[in-house]
XYZ file of C-alpha atoms in Angstrom:
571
model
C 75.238 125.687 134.643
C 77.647 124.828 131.804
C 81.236 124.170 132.308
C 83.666 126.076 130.827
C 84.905 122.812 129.025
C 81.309 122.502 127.354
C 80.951 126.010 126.652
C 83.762 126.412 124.351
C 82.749 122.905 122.813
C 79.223 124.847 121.891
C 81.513 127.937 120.610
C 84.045 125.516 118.249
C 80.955 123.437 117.005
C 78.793 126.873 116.459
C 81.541 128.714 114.625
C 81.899 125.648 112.446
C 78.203 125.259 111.838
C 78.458 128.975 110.928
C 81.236 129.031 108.475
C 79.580 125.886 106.899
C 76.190 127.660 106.471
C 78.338 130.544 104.390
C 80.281 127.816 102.517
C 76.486 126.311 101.587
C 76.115 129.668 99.785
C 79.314 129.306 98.414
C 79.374 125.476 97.144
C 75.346 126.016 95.422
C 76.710 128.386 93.446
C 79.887 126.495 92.285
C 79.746 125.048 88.872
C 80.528 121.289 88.006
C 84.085 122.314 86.613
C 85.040 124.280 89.593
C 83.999 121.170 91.867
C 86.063 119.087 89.950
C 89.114 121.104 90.062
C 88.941 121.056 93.419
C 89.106 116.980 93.976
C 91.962 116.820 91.324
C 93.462 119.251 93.378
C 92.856 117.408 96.531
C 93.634 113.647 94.487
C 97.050 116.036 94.038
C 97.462 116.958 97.631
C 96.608 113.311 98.701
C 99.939 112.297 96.856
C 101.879 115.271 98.501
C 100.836 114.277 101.782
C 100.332 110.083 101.555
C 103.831 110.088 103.680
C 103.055 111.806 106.447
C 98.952 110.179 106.541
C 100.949 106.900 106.101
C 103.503 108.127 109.430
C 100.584 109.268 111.436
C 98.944 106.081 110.609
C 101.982 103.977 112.316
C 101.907 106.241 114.979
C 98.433 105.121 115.714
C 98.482 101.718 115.699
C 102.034 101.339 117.155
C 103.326 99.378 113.942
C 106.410 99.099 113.730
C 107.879 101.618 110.583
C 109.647 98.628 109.138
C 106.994 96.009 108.859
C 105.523 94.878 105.782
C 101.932 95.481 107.713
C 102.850 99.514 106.986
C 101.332 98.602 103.346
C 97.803 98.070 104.978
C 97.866 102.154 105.954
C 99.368 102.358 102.554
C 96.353 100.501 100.705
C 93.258 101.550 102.974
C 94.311 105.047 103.166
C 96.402 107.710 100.917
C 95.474 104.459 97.650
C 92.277 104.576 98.280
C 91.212 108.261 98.782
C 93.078 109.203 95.619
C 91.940 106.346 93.666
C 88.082 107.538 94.658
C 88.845 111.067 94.268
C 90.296 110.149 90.370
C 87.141 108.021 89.780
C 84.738 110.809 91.224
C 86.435 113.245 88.979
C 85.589 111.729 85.975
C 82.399 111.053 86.849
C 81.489 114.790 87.225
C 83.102 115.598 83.778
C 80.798 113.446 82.290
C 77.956 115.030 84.357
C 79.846 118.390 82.999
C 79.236 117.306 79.513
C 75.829 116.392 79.713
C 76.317 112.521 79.299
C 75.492 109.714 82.111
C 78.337 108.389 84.234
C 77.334 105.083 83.004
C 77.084 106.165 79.680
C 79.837 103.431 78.779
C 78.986 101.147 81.488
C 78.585 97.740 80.655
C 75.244 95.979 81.581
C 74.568 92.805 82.578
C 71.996 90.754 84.356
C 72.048 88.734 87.999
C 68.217 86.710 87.832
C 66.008 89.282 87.354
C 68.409 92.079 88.230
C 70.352 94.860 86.229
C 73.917 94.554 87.164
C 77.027 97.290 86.229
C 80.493 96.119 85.559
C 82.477 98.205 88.456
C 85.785 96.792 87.952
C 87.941 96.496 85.591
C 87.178 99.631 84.250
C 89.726 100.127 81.970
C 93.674 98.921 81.436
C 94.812 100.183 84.332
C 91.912 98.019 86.591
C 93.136 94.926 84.118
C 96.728 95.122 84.792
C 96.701 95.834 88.159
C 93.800 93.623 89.591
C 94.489 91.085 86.537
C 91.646 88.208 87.545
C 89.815 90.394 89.636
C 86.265 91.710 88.684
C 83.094 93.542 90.253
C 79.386 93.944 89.662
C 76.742 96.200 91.282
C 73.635 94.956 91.783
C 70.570 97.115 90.980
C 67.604 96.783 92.888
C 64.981 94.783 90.952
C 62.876 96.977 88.551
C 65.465 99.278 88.438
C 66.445 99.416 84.057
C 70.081 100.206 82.597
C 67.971 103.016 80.873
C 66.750 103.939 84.181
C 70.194 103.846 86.168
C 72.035 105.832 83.444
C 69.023 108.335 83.851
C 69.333 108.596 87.790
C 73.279 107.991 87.784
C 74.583 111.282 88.929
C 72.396 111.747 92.407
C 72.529 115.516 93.873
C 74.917 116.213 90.771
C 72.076 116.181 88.510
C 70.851 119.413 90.228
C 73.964 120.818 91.671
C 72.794 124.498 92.179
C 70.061 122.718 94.836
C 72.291 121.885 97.882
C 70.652 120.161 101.233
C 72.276 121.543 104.516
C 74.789 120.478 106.345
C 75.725 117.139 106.856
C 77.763 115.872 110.196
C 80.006 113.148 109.470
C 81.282 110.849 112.242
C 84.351 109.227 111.284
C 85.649 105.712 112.232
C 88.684 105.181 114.084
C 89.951 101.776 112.117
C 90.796 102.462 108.774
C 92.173 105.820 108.074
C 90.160 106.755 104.518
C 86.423 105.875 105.465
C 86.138 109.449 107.267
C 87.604 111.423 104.178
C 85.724 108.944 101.711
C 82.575 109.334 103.796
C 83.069 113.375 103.863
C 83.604 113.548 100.081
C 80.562 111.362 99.507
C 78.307 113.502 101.263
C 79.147 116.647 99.647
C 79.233 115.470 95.967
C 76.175 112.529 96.305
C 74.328 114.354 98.704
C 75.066 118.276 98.183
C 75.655 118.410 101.933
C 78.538 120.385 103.279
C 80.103 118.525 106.171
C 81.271 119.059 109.939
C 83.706 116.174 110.609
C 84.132 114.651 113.970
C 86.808 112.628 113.844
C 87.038 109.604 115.920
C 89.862 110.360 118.804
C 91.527 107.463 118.144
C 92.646 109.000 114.712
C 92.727 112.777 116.011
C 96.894 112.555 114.867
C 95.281 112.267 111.831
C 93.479 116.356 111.738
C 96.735 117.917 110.405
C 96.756 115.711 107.687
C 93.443 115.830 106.664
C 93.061 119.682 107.053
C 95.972 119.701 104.438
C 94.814 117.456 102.193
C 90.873 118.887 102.652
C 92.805 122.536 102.590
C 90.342 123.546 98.712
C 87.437 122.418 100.678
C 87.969 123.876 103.742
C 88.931 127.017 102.540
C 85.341 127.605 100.280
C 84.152 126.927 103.787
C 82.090 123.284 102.309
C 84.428 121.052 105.237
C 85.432 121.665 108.739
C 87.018 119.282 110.829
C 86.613 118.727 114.596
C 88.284 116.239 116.804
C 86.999 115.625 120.656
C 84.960 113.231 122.678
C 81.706 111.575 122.640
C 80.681 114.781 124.401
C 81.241 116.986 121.203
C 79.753 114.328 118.284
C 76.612 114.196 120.495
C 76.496 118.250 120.461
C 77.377 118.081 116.752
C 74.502 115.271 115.616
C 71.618 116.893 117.835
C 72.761 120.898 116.631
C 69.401 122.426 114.911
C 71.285 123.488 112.260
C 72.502 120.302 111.259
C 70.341 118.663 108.657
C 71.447 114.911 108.267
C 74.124 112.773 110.143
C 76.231 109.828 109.100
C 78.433 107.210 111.153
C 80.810 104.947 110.871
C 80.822 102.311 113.852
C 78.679 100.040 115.701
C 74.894 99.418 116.349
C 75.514 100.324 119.812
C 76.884 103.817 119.239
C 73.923 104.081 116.451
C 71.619 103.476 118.823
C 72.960 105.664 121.724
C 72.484 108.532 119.069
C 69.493 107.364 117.982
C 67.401 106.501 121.113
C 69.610 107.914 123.789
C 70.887 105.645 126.634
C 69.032 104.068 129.763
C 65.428 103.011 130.492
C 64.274 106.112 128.015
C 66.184 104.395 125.233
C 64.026 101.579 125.513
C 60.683 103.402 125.866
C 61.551 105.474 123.102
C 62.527 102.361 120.402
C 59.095 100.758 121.786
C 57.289 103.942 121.200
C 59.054 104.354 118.004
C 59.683 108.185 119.202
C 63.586 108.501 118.499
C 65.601 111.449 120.369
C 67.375 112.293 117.209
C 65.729 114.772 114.966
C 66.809 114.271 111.678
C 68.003 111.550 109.191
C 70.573 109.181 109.851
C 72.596 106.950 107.569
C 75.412 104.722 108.777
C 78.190 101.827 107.979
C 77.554 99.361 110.894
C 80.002 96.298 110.492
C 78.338 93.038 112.093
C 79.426 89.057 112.457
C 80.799 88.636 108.990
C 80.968 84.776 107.342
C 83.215 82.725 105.141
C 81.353 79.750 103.314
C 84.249 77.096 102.652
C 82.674 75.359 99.537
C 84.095 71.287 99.999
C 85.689 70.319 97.059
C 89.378 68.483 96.024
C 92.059 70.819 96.891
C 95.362 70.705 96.718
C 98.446 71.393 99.071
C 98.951 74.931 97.566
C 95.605 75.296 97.814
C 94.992 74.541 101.214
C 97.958 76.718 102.493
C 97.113 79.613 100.300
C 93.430 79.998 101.221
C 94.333 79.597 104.592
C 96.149 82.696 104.614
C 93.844 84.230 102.653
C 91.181 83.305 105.857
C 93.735 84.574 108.511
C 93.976 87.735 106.211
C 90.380 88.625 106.241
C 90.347 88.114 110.003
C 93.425 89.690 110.746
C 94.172 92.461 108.356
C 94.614 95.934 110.931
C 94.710 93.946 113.761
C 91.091 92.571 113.170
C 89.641 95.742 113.806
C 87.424 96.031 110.084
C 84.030 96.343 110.033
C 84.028 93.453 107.296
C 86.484 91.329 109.470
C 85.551 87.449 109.219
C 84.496 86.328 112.305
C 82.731 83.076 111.430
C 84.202 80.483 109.239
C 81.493 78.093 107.681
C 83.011 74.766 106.514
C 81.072 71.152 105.858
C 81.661 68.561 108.902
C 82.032 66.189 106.036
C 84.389 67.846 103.526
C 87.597 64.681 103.529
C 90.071 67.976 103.514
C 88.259 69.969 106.848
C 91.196 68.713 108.966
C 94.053 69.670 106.756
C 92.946 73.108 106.317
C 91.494 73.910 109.540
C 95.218 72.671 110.355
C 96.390 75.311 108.076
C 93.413 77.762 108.436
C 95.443 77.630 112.649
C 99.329 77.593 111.383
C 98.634 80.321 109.031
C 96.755 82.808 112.036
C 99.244 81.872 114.358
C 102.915 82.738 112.570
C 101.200 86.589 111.211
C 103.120 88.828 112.073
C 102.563 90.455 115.915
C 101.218 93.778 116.351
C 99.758 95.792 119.241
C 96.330 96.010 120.126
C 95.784 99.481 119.918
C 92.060 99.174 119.169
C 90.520 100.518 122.459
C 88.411 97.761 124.299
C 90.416 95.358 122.392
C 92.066 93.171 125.112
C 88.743 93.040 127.177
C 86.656 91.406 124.061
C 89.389 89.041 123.911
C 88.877 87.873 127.179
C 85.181 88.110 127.304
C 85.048 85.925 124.196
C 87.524 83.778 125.752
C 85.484 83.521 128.993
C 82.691 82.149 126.737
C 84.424 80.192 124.936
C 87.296 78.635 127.566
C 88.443 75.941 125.109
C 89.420 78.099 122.446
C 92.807 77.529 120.709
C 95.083 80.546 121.745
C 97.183 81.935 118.974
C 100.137 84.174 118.103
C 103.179 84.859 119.682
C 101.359 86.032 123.019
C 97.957 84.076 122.510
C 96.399 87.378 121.636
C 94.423 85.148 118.772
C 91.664 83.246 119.219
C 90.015 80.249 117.050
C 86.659 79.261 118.348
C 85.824 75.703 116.971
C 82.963 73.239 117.844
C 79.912 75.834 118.082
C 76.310 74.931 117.817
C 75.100 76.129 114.391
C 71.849 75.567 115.922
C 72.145 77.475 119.338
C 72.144 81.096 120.362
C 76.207 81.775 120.087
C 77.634 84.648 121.301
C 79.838 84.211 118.862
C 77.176 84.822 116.276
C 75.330 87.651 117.569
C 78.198 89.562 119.168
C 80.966 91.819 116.451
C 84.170 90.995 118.757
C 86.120 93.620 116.391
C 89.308 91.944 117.605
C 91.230 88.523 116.710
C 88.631 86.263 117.241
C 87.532 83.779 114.675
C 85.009 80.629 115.104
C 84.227 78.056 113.002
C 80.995 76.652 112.098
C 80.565 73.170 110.998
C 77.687 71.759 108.807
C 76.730 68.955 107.470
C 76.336 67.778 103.878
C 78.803 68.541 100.990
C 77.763 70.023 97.727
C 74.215 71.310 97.090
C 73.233 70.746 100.137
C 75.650 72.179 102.143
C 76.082 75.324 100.063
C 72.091 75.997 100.672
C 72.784 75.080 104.637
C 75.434 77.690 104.822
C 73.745 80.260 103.171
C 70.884 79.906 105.544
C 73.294 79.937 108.480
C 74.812 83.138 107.614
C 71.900 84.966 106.866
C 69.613 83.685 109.787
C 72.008 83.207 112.714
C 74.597 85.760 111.780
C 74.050 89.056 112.959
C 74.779 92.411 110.351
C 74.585 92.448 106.391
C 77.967 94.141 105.721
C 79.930 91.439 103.746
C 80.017 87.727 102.893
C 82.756 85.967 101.472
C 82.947 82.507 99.921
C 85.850 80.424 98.926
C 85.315 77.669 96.151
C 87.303 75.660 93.902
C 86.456 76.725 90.364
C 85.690 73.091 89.364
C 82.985 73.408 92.742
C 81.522 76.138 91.157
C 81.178 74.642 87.550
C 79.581 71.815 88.984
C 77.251 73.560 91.154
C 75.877 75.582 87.852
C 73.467 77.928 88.144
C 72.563 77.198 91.572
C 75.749 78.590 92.590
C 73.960 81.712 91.315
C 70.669 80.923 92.828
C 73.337 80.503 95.856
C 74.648 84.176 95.426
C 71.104 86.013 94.662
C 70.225 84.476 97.735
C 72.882 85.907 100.316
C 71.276 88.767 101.718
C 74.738 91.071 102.065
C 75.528 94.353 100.598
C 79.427 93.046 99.611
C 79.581 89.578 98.586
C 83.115 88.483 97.399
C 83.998 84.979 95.834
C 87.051 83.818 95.973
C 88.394 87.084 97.403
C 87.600 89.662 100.247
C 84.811 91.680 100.254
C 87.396 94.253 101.493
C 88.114 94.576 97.598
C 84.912 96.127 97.467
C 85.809 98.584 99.763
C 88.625 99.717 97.435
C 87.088 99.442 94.687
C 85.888 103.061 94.345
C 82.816 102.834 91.593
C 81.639 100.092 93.698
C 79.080 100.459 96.428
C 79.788 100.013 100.180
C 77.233 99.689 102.882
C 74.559 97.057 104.312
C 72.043 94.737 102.246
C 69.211 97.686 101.826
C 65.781 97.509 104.486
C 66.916 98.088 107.504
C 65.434 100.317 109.960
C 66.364 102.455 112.762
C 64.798 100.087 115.381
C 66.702 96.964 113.560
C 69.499 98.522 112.770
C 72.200 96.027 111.680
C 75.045 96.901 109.219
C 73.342 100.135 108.257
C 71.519 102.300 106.069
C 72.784 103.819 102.954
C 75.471 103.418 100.637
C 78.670 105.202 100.032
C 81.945 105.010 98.153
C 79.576 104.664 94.677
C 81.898 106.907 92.603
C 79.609 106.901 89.339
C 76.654 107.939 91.849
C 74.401 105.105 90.903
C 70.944 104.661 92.312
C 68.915 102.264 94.093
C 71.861 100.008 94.387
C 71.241 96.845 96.335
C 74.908 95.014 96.418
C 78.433 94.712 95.499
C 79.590 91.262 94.086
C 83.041 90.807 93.589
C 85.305 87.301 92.343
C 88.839 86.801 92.388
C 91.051 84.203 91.574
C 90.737 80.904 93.254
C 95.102 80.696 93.066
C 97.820 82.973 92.547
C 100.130 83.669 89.971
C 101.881 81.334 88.359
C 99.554 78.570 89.230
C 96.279 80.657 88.298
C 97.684 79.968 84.704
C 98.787 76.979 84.682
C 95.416 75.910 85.738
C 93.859 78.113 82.596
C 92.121 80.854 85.303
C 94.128 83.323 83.252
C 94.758 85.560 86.332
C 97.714 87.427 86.358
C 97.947 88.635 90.240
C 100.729 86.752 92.668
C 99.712 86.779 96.658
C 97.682 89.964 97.236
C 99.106 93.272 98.611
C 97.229 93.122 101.106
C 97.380 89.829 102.522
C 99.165 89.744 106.254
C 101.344 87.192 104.884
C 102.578 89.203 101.904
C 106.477 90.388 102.264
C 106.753 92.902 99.640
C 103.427 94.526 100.967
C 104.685 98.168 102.297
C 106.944 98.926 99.201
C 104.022 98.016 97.089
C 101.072 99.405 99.025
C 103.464 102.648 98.730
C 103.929 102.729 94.722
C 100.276 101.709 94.420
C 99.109 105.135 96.415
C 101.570 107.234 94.081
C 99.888 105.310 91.199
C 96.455 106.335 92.557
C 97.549 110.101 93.352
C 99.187 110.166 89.725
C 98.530 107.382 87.424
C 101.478 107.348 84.764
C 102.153 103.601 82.794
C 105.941 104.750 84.184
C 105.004 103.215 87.328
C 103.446 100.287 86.438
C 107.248 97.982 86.073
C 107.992 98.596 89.717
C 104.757 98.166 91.348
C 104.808 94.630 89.332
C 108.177 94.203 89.914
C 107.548 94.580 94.268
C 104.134 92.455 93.491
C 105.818 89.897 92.200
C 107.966 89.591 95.140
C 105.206 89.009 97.575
């Protein structure tokens, strides 16, 4: 007999399902125009409501309202809804004017692959992100006169919608449920049932008033409960496809069910879920440390830009680094694993609000009883003398807290480079991002097998000299695991998402940055304007400018350009 608890779960989830099957009706017979009026609006109502998302946010993770770590909520949510929303918009007024999103792309080639220039995109993207740049990989055989064809997805056909789509939404950073929900309705023609994750449930007022043109067609509803109510949700027969945000294990608990019959079932390749799934996954993420002759600035500043990628939101990112691969014979390892340690442990403090947090500390600690304890509290940890030849927990296990290893290898140049790409994509488990930091005269002398080097690093984001979290904002980029993966072998995911221009068969995401900041980019003739990255955890100025960046992306007017440059450069 079912509780009363679980029947009014069934009655919220069935009205929901119900409204949604109306709003189907509703969004099939909504012209291209009308959709895009209704994300402007929404881009609008982003900008109305970034405060209070920002508040709830803070709320969340117990930051303190002060702290220049507010920018992260700043950045990763209210910035980077509305800048996806803006570059979504335009890409269905070119679909509303009969001419490819990628009409004025520019085309390039990666071996025997078609790329597309994703950022900059125009003089905003050049000011802003001055040095910065991103590519998408096609899949091979796929032509430019092909992807401007196919660039458009369920668009192309609006009138012909596909069910509804359930949506479970990560409880790290705060825009990958709305991004997620907005992809699946305009990519996929899916109207979407929400489940937020509880640790963001403060967040459902927010949302509901941002998502309020949506929701009131009746094409978004949002729900907020346990695992009890996402598992009614996914398995509902009226529910055509699902999509997560989270980790293998939670993929496969939906996927193959718990126990002994989870088991049986993978083996018998007989999954309990009924319909397609597509999902954003996370995994052990890398950092290849390219030797070469660095200097003091150098060291320091990629060291922070190391403790940021492991450290940004606590550590809890999908894309987090979590293994640091450096050459055993590089003359400068010392110095900057010296700094790569001062830099993780004087970030600022923050709590661990991630649930299971604490406990994956200490299990990783357990395993690893020698590592160096960090931070103010030794809530940090820096793993250092592993195997790269044995089984390492450390490899195979996504901690999703403050733990970072380090990997040493032997060799130095070509050799190395080659060694560490193997490393990361044989022992290193997921295919979300890879990063690699190299001194620009490394990267000249390594020639084109530096892009041999690239082609060959099996990972959907792959950022050089910067974080593949760049990616993640960058909205007409994709997001989402090196493609082939299957249910039984999970990994990072299947699918893409983000993808504002709606580009298909896309295989990765490669962004570069500059190798130094502002002033010293220039005066080393990498003609990069950008000082110390917003969102680095080091960065002072980083809430008042994650704060003017999300007004820029809610309304972009050359007005606010002079003080978001003017907090940047105070960094």
């Amino acid at each position: 007999m079912q509780t009363e608890q679980a029947i009014a779960a069934d009655t919220v989830i069935d009205a929901a399902i119900s409204d949604l099957a109306e709003g189907e009706k509703k969004w099939s017979r909504l012209p291209i125009p009308g959709r895009r009026a209704l994300l402007d609006r929404m881009r609008a109502l982003t900008g109305q409501y970034a405060q209070d998302w920002v508040d709830a946010a803070v709320q969340i993770k117990g930051l303190d309202a002060s702290s220049p770590l507010v920018g992260e909520e700043w950045m990763s949510g209210p910035y980077a809804f509305a800048t996806s929303l803006a570059a979504v918009s335009r890409t269905l007024e070119s679909l509303e004017r009969g001419v490819s999103p990628l009409a004025k792309a520019k085309f390039g080639a990666a071996g025997d692959r078609v790329t597309v220039r994703a950022l900059p995109t125009g003089l905003y993207d050049e000011l802003l992100l001055s040095g910065f740049s991103a590519e998408v990989w096609l899949q091979r055989g796929v032509s430019s006169a092909a992807a401007k064809a196919n660039a458009g997805l369920a668009q192309l056909d609006p009138a012909r919608t596909h069910g509804i789509g359930a949506v479970l939404g990560a409880g790290n950073i705060t825009s990958i449920a709305p991004l997620d929900t907005t992809y699946e309705l305009i990519a996929h023609n899916r109207v979407v049932a929400l489940k937020l994750n509880p640790v963001t449930d403060p967040l459902r007022p927010v949302f509901e008033k941002i998502f309020a043109p949506l929701i009131e067609l009746g094409v978004v509803r949002v729900l907020t409960g346990g695992a009890d109510i996402g598992g009614k949700l996914v398995r509902h027969e009226r529910v055509a496809h699902v999509h997560m945000t989270g980790s293998a294990a939670t993929h496969d608990a939906i996927v193959w069910g718990t126990g002994p019959d989870a088991a049986a079932r993978k083996d018998a390749g007989t999954p309990l879920l009924d319909k397609p799934i597509s999902s954003e996954l996370g995994g052990v993420s890398p950092t290849i440390v390219l030797p070469g002759r660095w200097s003091t600035a150098d060291l320091e500043f990629q060291a922070e830009h190391l403790a940021t990628q492991r450290l940004h939101n606590g550590g809890y990112n999908c894309v987090a680094a979590q293994a640091v691969i450096i050459s055993a014979d590089w003359p400068q390892k010392a110095q900057f694993l010296a700094a790569l340690a001062a830099a993780i442990d004087r970030t600022p403090g923050r709590r661990a609000y991630y649930p299971g947090s604490d406990d994956r500390v200490a299990a990783a600690h357990t395993s690893y009883p020698d590592a160096r304890r960090l931070g103010a509290h030794g809530e940090r940890l820096l793993v250092t003398g592993l195997d790269p030849a044995a089984a390492e927990t450390l490899y195979s296990t996504e901690y999703f807290a403050p733990v970072l290893g380090v990997v040493e290898l032997p060799g130095t140049g070509a050799a190395f480079a080659r060694a560490a790409v193997d490393t990361a994509n044989e022992r290193l488990t997921g295919t979300l991002g890879a990063n690699i930091v190299a001194h620009p005269d490394t990267i000249g002398a390594l020639g084109a097998e530096f892009d041999a080097l690239i082609e060959r690093l099996h990972y959907g984001t792959i950022a050089i000299n910067a974080w593949t979290a760049v990616g993640y904002l960058t909205p007409t980029a994709s997001w989402g695991a090196y493609p082939g993966h299957t249910l039984d072998d999970v990994q990072s995911g299947i699918g893409v998402v983000h993808n504002a221009w709606l580009i298909d068969r896309i295989e990765r995401t490669v962004v570069r940055g500059p190798f130094r900041p502002a002033p010293r980019s220039v005066l080393h003739r990498e003609w990069a304007l950008s000082p110390k990255p917003p969102w680095f955890v080091t960065n002072r100025t980083a809430a008042e400018t994650g704060r003017r960046l999300a007004g820029f992306g809610a309304d972009p007017r050359w007005s606010r350009l002079p003080a978001i440059f003017a907090s940047a450069l105070r960094g």
